[in-house]
PDB file of C-alpha atoms in Angstrom:
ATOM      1  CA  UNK L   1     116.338 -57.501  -4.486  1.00  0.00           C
ATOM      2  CA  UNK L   2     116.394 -61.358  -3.143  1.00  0.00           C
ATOM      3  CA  UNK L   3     114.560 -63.819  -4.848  1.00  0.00           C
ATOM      4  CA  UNK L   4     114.738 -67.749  -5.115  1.00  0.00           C
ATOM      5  CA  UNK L   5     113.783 -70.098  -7.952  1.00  0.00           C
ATOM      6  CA  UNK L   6     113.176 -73.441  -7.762  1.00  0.00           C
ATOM      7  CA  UNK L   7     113.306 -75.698 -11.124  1.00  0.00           C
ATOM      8  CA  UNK L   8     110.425 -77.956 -11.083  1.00  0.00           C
ATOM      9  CA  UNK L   9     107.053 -78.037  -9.099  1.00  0.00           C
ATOM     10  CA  UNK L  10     106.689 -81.595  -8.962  1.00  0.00           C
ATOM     11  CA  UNK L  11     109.860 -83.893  -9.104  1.00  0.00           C
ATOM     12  CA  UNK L  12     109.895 -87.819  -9.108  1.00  0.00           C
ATOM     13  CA  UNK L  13     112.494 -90.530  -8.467  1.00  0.00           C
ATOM     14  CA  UNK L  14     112.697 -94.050  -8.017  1.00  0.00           C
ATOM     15  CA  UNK L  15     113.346 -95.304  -4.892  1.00  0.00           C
ATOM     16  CA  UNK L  16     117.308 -95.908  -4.549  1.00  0.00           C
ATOM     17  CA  UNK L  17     117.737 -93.067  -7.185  1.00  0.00           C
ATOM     18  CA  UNK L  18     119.333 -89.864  -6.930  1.00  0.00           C
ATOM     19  CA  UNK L  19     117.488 -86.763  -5.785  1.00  0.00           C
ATOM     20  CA  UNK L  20     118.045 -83.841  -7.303  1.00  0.00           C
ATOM     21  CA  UNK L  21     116.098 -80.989  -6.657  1.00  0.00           C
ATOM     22  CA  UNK L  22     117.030 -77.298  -8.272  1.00  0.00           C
ATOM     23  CA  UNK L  23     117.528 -73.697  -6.368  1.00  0.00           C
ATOM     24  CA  UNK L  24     118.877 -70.654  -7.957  1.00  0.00           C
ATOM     25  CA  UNK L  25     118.865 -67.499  -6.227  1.00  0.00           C
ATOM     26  CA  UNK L  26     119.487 -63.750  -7.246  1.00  0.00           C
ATOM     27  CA  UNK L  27     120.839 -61.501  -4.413  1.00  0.00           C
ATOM     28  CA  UNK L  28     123.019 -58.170  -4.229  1.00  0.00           C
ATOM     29  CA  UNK L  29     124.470 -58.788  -1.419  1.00  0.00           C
ATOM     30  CA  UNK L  30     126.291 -62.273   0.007  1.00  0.00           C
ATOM     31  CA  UNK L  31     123.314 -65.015   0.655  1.00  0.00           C
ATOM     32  CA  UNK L  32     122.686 -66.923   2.969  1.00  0.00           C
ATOM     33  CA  UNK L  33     120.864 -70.424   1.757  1.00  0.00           C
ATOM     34  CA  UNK L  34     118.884 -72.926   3.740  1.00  0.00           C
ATOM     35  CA  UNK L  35     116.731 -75.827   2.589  1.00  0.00           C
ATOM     36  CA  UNK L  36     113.442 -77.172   4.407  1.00  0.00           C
ATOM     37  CA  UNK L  37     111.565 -79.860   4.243  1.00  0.00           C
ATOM     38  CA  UNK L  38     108.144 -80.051   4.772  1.00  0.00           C
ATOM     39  CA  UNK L  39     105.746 -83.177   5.504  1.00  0.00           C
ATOM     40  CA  UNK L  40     102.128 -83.589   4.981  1.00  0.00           C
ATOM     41  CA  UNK L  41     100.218 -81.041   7.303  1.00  0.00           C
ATOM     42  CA  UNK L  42     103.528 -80.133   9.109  1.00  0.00           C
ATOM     43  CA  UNK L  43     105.556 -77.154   9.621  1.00  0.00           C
ATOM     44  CA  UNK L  44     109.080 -76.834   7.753  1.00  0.00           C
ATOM     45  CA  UNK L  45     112.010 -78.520   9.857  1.00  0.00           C
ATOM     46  CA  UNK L  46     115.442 -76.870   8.551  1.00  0.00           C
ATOM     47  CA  UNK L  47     117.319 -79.621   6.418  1.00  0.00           C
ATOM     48  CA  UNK L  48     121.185 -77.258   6.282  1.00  0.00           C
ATOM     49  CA  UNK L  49     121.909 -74.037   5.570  1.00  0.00           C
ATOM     50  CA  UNK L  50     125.197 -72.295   4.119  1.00  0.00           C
ATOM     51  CA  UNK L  51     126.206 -69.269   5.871  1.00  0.00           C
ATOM     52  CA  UNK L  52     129.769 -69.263   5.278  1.00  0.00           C
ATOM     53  CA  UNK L  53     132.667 -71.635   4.624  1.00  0.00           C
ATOM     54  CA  UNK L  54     132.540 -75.042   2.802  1.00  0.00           C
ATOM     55  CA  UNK L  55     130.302 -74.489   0.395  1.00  0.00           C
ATOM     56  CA  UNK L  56     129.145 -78.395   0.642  1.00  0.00           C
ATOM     57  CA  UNK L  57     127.249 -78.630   3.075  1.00  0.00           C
ATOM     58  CA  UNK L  58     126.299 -81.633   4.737  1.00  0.00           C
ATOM     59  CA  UNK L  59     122.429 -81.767   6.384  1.00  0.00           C
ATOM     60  CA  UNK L  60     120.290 -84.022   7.924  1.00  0.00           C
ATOM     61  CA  UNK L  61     119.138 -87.312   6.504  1.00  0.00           C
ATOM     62  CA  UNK L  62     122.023 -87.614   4.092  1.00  0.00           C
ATOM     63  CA  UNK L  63     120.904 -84.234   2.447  1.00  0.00           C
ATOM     64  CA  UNK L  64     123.930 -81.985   0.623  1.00  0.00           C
ATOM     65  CA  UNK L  65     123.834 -79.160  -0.694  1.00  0.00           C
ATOM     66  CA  UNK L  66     126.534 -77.328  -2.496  1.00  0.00           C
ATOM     67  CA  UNK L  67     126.839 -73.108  -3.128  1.00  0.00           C
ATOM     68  CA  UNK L  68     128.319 -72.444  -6.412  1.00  0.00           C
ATOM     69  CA  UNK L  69     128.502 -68.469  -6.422  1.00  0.00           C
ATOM     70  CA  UNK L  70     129.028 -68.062 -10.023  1.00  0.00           C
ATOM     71  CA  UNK L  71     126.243 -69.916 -10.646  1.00  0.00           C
ATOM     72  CA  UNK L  72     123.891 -68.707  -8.513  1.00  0.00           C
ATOM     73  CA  UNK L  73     123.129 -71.996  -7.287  1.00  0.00           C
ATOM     74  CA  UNK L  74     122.303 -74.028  -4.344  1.00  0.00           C
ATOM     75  CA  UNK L  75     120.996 -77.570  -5.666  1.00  0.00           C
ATOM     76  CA  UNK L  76     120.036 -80.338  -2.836  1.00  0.00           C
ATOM     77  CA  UNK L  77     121.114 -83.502  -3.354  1.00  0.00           C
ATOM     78  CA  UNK L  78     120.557 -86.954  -2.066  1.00  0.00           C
ATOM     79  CA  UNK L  79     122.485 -90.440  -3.429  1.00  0.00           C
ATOM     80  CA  UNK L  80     119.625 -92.713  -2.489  1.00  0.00           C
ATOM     81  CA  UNK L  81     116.114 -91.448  -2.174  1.00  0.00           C
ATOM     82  CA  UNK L  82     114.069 -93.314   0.460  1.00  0.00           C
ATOM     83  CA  UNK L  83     110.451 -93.216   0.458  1.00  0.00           C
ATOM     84  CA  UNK L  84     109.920 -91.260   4.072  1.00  0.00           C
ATOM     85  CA  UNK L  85     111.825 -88.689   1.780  1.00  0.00           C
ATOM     86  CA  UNK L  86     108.517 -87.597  -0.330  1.00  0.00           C
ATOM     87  CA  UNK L  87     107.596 -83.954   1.139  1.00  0.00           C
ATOM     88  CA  UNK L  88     107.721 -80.682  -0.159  1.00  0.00           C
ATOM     89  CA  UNK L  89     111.318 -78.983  -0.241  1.00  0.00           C
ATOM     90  CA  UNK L  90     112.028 -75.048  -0.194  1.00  0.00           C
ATOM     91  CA  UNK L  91     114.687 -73.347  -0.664  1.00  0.00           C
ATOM     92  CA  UNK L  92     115.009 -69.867   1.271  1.00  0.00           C
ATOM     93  CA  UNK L  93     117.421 -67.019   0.811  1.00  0.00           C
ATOM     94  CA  UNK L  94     118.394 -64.289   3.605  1.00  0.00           C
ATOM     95  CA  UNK L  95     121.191 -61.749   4.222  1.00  0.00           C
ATOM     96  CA  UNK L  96     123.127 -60.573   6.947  1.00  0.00           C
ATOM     97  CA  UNK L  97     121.380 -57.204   8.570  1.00  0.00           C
ATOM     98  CA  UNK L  98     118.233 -58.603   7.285  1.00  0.00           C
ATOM     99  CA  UNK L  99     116.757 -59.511  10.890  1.00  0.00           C
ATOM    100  CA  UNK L 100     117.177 -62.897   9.413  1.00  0.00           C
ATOM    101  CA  UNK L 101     113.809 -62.550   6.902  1.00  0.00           C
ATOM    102  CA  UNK L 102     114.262 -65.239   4.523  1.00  0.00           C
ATOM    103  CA  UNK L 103     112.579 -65.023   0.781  1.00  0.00           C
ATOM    104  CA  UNK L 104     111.063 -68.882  -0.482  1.00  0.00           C
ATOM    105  CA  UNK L 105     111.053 -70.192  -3.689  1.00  0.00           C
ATOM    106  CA  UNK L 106     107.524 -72.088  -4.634  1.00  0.00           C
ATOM    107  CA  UNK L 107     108.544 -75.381  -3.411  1.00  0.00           C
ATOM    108  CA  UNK L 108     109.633 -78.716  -5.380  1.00  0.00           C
ATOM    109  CA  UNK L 109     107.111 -81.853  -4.124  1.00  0.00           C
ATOM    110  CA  UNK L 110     109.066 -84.742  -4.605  1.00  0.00           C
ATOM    111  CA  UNK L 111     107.378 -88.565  -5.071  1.00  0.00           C
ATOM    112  CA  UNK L 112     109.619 -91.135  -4.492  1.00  0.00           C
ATOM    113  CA  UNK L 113     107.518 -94.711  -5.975  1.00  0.00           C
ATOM    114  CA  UNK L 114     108.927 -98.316  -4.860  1.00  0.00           C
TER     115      UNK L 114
ATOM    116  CA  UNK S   1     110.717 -78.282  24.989  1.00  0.00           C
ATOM    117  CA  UNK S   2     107.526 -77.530  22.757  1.00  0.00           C
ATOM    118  CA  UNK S   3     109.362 -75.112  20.320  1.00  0.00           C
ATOM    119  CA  UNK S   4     106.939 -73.034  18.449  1.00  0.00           C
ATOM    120  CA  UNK S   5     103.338 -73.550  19.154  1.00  0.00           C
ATOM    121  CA  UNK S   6     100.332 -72.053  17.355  1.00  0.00           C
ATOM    122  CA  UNK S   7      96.654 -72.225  18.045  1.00  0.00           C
ATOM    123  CA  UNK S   8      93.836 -73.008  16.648  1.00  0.00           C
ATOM    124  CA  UNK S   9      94.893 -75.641  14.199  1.00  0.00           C
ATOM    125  CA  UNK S  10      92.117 -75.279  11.642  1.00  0.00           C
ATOM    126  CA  UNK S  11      89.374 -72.597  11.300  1.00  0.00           C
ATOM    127  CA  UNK S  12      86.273 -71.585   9.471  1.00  0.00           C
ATOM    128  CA  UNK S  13      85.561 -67.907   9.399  1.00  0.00           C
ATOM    129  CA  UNK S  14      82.831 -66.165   6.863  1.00  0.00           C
ATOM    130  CA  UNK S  15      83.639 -63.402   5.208  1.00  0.00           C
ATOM    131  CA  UNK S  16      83.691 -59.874   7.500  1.00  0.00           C
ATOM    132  CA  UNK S  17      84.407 -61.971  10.473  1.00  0.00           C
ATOM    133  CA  UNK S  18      87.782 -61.505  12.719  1.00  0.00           C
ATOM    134  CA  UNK S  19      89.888 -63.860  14.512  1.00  0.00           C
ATOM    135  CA  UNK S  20      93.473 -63.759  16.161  1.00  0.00           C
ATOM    136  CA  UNK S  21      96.135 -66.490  15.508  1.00  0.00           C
ATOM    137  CA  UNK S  22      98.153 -67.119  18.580  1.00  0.00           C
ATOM    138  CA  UNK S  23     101.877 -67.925  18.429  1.00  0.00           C
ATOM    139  CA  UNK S  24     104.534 -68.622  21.610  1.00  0.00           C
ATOM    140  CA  UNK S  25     108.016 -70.201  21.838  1.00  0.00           C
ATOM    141  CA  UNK S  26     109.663 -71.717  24.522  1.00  0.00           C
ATOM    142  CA  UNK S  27     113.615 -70.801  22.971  1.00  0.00           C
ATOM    143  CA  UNK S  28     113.848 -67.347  24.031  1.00  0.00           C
ATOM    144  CA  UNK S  29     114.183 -66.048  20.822  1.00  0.00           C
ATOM    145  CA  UNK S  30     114.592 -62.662  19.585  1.00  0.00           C
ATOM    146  CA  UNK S  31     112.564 -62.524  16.625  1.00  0.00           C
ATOM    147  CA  UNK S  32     109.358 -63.706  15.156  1.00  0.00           C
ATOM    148  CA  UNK S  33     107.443 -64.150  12.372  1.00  0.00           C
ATOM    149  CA  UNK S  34     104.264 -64.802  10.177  1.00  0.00           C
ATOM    150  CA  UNK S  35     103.867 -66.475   7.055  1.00  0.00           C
ATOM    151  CA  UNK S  36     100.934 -67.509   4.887  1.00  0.00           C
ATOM    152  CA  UNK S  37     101.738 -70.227   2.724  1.00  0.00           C
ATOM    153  CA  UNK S  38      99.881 -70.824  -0.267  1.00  0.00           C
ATOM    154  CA  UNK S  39     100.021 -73.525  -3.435  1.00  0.00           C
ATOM    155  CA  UNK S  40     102.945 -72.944  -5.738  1.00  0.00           C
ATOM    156  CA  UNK S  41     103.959 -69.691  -3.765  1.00  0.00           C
ATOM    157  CA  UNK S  42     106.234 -70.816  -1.486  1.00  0.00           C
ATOM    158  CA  UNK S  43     105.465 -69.168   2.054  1.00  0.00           C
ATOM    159  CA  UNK S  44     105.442 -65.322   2.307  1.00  0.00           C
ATOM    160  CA  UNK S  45     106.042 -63.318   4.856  1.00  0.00           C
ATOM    161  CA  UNK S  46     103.546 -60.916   6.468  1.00  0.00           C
ATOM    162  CA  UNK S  47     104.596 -59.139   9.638  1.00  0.00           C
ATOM    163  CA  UNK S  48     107.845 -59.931  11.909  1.00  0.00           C
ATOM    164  CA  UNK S  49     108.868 -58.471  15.279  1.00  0.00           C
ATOM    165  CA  UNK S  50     113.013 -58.274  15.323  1.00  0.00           C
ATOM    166  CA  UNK S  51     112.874 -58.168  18.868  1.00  0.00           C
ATOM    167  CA  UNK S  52     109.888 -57.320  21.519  1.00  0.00           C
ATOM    168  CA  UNK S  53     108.220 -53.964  21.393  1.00  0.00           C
ATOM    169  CA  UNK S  54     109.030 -53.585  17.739  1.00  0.00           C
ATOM    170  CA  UNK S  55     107.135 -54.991  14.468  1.00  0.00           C
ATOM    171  CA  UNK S  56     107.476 -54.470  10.841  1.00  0.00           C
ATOM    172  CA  UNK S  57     105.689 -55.198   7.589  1.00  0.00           C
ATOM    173  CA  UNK S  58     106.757 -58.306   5.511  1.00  0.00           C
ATOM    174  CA  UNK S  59     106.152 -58.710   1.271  1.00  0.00           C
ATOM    175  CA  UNK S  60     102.028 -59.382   2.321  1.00  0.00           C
ATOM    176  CA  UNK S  61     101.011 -57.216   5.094  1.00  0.00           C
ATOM    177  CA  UNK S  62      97.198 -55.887   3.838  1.00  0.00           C
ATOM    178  CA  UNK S  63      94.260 -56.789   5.855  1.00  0.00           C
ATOM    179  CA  UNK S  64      96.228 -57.797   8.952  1.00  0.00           C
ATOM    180  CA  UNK S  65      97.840 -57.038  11.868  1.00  0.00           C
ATOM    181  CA  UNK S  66      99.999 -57.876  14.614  1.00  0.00           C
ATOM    182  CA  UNK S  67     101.181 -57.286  18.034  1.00  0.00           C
ATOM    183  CA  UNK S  68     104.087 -58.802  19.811  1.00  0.00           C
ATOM    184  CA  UNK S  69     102.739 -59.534  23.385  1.00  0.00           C
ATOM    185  CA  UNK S  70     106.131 -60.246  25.172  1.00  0.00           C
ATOM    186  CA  UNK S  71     109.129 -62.117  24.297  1.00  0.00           C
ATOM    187  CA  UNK S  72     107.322 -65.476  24.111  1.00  0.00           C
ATOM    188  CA  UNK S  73     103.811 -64.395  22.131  1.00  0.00           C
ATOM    189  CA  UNK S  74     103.418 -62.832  18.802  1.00  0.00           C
ATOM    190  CA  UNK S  75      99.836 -62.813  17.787  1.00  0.00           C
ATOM    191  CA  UNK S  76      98.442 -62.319  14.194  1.00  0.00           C
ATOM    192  CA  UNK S  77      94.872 -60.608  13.909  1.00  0.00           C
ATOM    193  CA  UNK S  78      92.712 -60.797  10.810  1.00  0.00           C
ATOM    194  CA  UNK S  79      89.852 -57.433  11.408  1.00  0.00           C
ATOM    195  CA  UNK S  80      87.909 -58.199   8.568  1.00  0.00           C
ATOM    196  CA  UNK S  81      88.444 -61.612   6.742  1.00  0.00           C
ATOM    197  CA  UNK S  82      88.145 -61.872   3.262  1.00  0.00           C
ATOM    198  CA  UNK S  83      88.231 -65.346   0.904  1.00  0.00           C
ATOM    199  CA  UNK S  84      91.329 -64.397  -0.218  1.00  0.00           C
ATOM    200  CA  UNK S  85      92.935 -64.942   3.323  1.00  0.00           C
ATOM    201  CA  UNK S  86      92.111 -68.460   2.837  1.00  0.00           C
ATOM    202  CA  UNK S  87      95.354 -69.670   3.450  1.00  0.00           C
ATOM    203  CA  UNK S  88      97.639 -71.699   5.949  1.00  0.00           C
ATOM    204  CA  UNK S  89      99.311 -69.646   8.357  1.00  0.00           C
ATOM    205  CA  UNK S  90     102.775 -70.574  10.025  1.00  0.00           C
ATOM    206  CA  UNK S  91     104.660 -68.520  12.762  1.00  0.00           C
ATOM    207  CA  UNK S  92     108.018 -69.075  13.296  1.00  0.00           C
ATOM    208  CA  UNK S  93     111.019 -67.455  15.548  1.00  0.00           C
ATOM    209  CA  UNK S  94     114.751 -66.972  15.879  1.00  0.00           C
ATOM    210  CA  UNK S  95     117.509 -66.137  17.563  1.00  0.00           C
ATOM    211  CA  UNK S  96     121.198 -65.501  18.638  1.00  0.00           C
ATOM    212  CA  UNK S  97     123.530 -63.222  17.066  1.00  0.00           C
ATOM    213  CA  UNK S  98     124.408 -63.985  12.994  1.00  0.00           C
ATOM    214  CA  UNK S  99     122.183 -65.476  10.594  1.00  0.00           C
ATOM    215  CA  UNK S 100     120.094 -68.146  12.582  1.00  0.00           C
ATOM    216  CA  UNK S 101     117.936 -70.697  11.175  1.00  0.00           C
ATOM    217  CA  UNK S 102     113.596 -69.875  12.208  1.00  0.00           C
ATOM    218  CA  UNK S 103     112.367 -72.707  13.698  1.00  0.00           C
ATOM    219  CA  UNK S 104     108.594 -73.023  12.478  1.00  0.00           C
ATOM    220  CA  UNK S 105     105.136 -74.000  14.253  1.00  0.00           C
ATOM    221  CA  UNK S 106     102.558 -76.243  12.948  1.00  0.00           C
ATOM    222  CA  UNK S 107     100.652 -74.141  10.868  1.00  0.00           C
ATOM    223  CA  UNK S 108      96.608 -72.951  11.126  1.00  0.00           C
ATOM    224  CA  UNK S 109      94.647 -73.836   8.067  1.00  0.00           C
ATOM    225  CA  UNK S 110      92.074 -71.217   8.026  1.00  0.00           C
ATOM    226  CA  UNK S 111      89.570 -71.404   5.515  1.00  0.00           C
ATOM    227  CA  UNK S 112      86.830 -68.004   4.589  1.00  0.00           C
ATOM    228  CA  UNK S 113      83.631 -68.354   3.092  1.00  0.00           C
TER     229      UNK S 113
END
C-alpha cells in the first residue's frame, strides 16, 4: 500500500533562509510525487510533480524537488524563503493505473518571520 | 476559465440534517473527486468518478454519497450529518491520458452541531 510522511507539522525559517520541508513515501509500485501548496482558506495549487525523468524537478516559485528512489524521498526545497511563501505544503503520492488517486501526507505549515 | 468551482462556501447543518455539495469544472476533465480535509490529516479521499457514469469509494466513504451528474458536475450528498463530518470539503478533477496533476476547488467549510 501507498502512504506519504511528512517530517514536521510545523516548520519555521527566517526570511532569506533555506526551506526545507521533508516527504518520504512507501509504495510497491513506481510513484508518482507532487507537492501543493496551500494558502489560508484556499484550495491546493500544484507546486511540481515527478512522473518520470530528471529526478530534480524544477516548480513554480523557485520550488525543487528532488526523487531519490533509494531513499524513499521527495524533499522540497527552496534557497531563499520569502514571506508570501508561509502556507501549508503536502506532499501526495499516486501510481500509474490508479485513476490518478493520490494519497497526502498531514501537511508541513511553514512560518517564514522577517 | 473558472477551473473547479464548488458551492456553498461555508455551512451550518445540525446534526440529522442533509445537504448536497455541488462541484463543476470548466476543463473537460475525465475524472473527479472529493476530499475532506481535516487538521494534521492531510486531505482524504472519499468518493471519485474515473470518468462519467461511473463512481467509486475512496479511504473515507461512510455516511456519504455521490453522483456524477455529467461530465462537468460531481455532487457530494451528506443523508444524515453527523459532528464528525465537520470538516472542509474540496472537489477536485483531472484529466488526459498518464498521470495528470487534479486541479482543486475552493473548498466548503461545513460545520455540524
Amino acid at each position: 500500500a501507498q502512504s506519504v510522511t511528512q517530517l514536521g507539522s510545523h516548520v519555521s525559517v527566517s526570511e532569506g533562509a533555506l526551506v526545507l520541508l521533508r516527504c518520504n513515501y512507501s509504495s510497491s509500485v513506481p510513484p508518482y510525487l507532487f507537492w501543493y501548496v496551500q494558502y489560508p482558506n484556499q484550495g491546493l495549487q500544484l507546486l511540481l510533480k515527478y512522473t518520470t525523468g530528471a529526478t530534480l524537478v524544477k516548480g513554480i516559485n523557485g520550488f525543487e524537488a528532488e526523487f531519490k528512489k533509494s531513499e524513499t524521498s521527495f524533499h522540497l526545497t527552496k534557497p531563499s524563503a520569502h514571506m508570501s511563501d508561509a502556507a501549508e505544503y503536502f506532499c501526495a503520492v499516486s501510481f500509474s493505473g490508479g485513476y490518478n488517486k493520490l494519497i497526502f501526507g498531514a501537511g508541513t505549515r511553514l512560518a517564514v518571520h522577517p | 476559465n473558472a477551473g473547479v468551482t464548488q458551492t456553498p462556501k461555508f455551512q451550518v447543518l445540525k446534526t440529522g440534517q442533509s445537504m448536497t455539495l455541488q462541484c463543476a469544472q470548466d476543463m473537460n476533465h475525465n475524472s473527479m473527486y472529493w476530499y475532506r480535509q481535516d487538521p494534521g490529516m492531510g486531505l482524504r479521499l472519499i468518493y471519485y468518478s474515473a470518468s462519467e457514469g461511473t463512481t467509486d469509494k475512496g479511504e473515507v466513504p461512510n455516511g456519504y454519497n455521490v453522483s456524477r451528474l455529467n461530465k462537468r458536475e460531481f455532487s457530494l450528498r451528506l443523508e444524515s450529518a453527523a459532528p464528525s463530518q465537520t470538516s472542509v470539503y474540496f472537489c477536485a478533477s483531472s484529466g488526459g491520458t498518464g498521470v495528470k496533476e487534479q486541479y482543486f476547488g475552493p473548498g466548503t467549510r461545513l460545520t455540524v452541531t
